[in-house]
PDB file of C-alpha atoms in Angstrom:
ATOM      1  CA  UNK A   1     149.503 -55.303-207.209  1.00  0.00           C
ATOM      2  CA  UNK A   2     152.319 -52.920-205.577  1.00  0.00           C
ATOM      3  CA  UNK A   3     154.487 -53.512-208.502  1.00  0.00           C
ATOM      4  CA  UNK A   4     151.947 -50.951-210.236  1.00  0.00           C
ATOM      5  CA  UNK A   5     154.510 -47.778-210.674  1.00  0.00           C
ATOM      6  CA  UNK A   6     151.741 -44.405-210.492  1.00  0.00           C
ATOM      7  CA  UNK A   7     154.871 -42.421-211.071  1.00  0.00           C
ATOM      8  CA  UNK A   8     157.306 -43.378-213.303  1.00  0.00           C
ATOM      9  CA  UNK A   9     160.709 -41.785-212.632  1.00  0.00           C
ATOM     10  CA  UNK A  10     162.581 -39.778-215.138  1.00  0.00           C
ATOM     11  CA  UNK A  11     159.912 -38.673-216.826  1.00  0.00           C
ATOM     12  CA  UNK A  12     158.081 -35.660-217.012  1.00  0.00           C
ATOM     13  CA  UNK A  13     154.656 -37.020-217.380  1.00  0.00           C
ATOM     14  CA  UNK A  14     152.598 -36.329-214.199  1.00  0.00           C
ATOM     15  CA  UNK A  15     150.626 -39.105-214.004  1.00  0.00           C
ATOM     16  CA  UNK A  16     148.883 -37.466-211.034  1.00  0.00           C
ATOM     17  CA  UNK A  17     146.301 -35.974-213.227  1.00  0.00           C
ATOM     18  CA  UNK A  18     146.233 -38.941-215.218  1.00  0.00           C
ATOM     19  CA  UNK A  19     142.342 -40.393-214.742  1.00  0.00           C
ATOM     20  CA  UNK A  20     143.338 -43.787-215.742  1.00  0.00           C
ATOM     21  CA  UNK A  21     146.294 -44.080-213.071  1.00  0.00           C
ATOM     22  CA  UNK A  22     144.071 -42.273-210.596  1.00  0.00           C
ATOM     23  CA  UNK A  23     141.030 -45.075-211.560  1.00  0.00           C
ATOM     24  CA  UNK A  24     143.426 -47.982-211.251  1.00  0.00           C
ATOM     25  CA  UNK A  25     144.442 -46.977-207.688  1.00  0.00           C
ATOM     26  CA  UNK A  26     141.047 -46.211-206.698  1.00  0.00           C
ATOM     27  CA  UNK A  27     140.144 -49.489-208.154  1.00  0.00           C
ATOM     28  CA  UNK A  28     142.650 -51.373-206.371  1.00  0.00           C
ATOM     29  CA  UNK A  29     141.917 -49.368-202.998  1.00  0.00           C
ATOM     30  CA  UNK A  30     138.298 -50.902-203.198  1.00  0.00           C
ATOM     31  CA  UNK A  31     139.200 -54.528-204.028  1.00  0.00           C
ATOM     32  CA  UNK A  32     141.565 -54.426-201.024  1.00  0.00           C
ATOM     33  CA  UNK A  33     140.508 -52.213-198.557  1.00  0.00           C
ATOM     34  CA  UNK A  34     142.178 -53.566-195.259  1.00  0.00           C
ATOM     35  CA  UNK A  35     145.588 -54.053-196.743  1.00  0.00           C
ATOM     36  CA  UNK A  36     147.779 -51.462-195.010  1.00  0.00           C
ATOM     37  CA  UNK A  37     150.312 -51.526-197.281  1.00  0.00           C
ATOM     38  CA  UNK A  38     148.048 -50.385-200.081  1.00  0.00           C
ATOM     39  CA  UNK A  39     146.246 -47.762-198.319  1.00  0.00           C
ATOM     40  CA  UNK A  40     149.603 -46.454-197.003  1.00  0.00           C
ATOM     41  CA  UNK A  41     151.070 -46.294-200.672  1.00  0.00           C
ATOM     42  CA  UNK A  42     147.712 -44.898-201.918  1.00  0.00           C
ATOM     43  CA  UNK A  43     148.148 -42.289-198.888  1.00  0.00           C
ATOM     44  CA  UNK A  44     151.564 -41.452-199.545  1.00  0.00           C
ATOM     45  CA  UNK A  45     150.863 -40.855-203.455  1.00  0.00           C
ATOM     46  CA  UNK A  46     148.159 -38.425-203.032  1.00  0.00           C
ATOM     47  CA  UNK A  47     150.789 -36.393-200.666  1.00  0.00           C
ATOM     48  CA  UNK A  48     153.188 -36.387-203.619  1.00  0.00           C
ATOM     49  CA  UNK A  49     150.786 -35.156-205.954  1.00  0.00           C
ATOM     50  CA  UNK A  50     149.641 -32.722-203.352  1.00  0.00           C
ATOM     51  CA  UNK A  51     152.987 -31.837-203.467  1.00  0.00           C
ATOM     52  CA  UNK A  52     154.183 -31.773-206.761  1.00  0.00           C
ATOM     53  CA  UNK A  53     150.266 -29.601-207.640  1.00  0.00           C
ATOM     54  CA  UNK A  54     151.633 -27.171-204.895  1.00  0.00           C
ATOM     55  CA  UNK A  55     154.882 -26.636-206.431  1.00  0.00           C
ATOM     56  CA  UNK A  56     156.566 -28.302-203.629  1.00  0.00           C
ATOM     57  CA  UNK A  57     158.050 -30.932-205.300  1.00  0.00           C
ATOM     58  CA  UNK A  58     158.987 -31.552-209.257  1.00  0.00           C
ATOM     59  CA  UNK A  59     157.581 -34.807-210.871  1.00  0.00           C
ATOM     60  CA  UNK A  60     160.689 -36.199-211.025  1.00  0.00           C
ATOM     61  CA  UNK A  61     161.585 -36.022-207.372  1.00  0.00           C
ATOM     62  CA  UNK A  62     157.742 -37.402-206.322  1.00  0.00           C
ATOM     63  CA  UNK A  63     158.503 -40.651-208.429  1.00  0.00           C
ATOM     64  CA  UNK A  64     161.807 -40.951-206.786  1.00  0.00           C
ATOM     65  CA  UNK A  65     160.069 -40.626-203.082  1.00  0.00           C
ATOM     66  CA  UNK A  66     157.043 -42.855-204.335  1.00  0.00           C
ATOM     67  CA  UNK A  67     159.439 -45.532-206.200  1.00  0.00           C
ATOM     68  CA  UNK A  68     161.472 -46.071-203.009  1.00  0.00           C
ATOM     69  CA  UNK A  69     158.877 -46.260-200.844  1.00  0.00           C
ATOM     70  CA  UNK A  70     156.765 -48.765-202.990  1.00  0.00           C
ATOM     71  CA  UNK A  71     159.872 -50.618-202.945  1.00  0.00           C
ATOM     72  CA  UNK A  72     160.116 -50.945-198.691  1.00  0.00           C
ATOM     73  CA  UNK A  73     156.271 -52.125-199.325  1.00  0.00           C
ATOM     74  CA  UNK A  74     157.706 -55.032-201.237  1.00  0.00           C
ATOM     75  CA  UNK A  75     160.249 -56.064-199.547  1.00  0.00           C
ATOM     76  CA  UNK A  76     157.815 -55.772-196.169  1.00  0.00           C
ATOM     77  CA  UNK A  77     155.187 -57.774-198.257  1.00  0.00           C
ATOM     78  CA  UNK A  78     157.668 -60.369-199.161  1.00  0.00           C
ATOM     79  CA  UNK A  79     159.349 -60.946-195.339  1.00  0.00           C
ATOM     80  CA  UNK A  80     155.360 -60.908-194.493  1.00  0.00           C
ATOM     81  CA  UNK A  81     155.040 -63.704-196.758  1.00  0.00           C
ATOM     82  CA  UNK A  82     158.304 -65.430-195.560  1.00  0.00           C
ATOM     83  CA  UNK A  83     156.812 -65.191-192.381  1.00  0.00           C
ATOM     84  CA  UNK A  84     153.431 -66.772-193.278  1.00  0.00           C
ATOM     85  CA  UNK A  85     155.368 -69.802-194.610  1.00  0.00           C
ATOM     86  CA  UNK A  86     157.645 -70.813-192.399  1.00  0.00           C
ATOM     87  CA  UNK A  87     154.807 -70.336-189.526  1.00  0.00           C
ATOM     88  CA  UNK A  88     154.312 -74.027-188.139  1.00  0.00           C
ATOM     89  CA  UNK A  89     150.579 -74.732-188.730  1.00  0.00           C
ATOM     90  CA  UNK A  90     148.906 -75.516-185.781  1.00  0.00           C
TER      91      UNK A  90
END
């Protein structure tokens, strides 16, 4: 699920306006709406294409934010599920 790249870097496609990346995240927002992870990456993409619409930002610099930040949601997710593991069940 967060391995799902919206913005691919080095690239000038702006997937942004792209209604089948913009479906597949609203899709995936739906099916999981109280993971916090997901909603923050969903929150954080639609500021970079805020961005990027504005001029603020070029394409290429919004998938370099978005790709390092999806990446700190994975590595989170995976201590998370470390965690869960190694929890002693009670």
């Amino acid at each position: 699920m967060l391995l799902s790249l919206p913005l691919a870097a080095e690239t000038t496609e702006n997937l942004c306006q792209d209604p089948t990346a913009n479906r597949e995240w609203a899709e995936r927002l739906a099916a999981h709406p109280n993971d916090p992870l997901l909603t923050h990456l969903f929150a954080f993409r639609q500021n970079l294409c805020w961005m990027t619409d504005q001029g603020l930002l070029t394409v290429d610099q919004a998938a370099d934010l978005f790709e390092k930040e999806r990446d700190k949601a994975i590595e989170k997710r995976q201590r998370e599920n470390m965690q869960r593991r190694s929890d002693p069940v009670l």
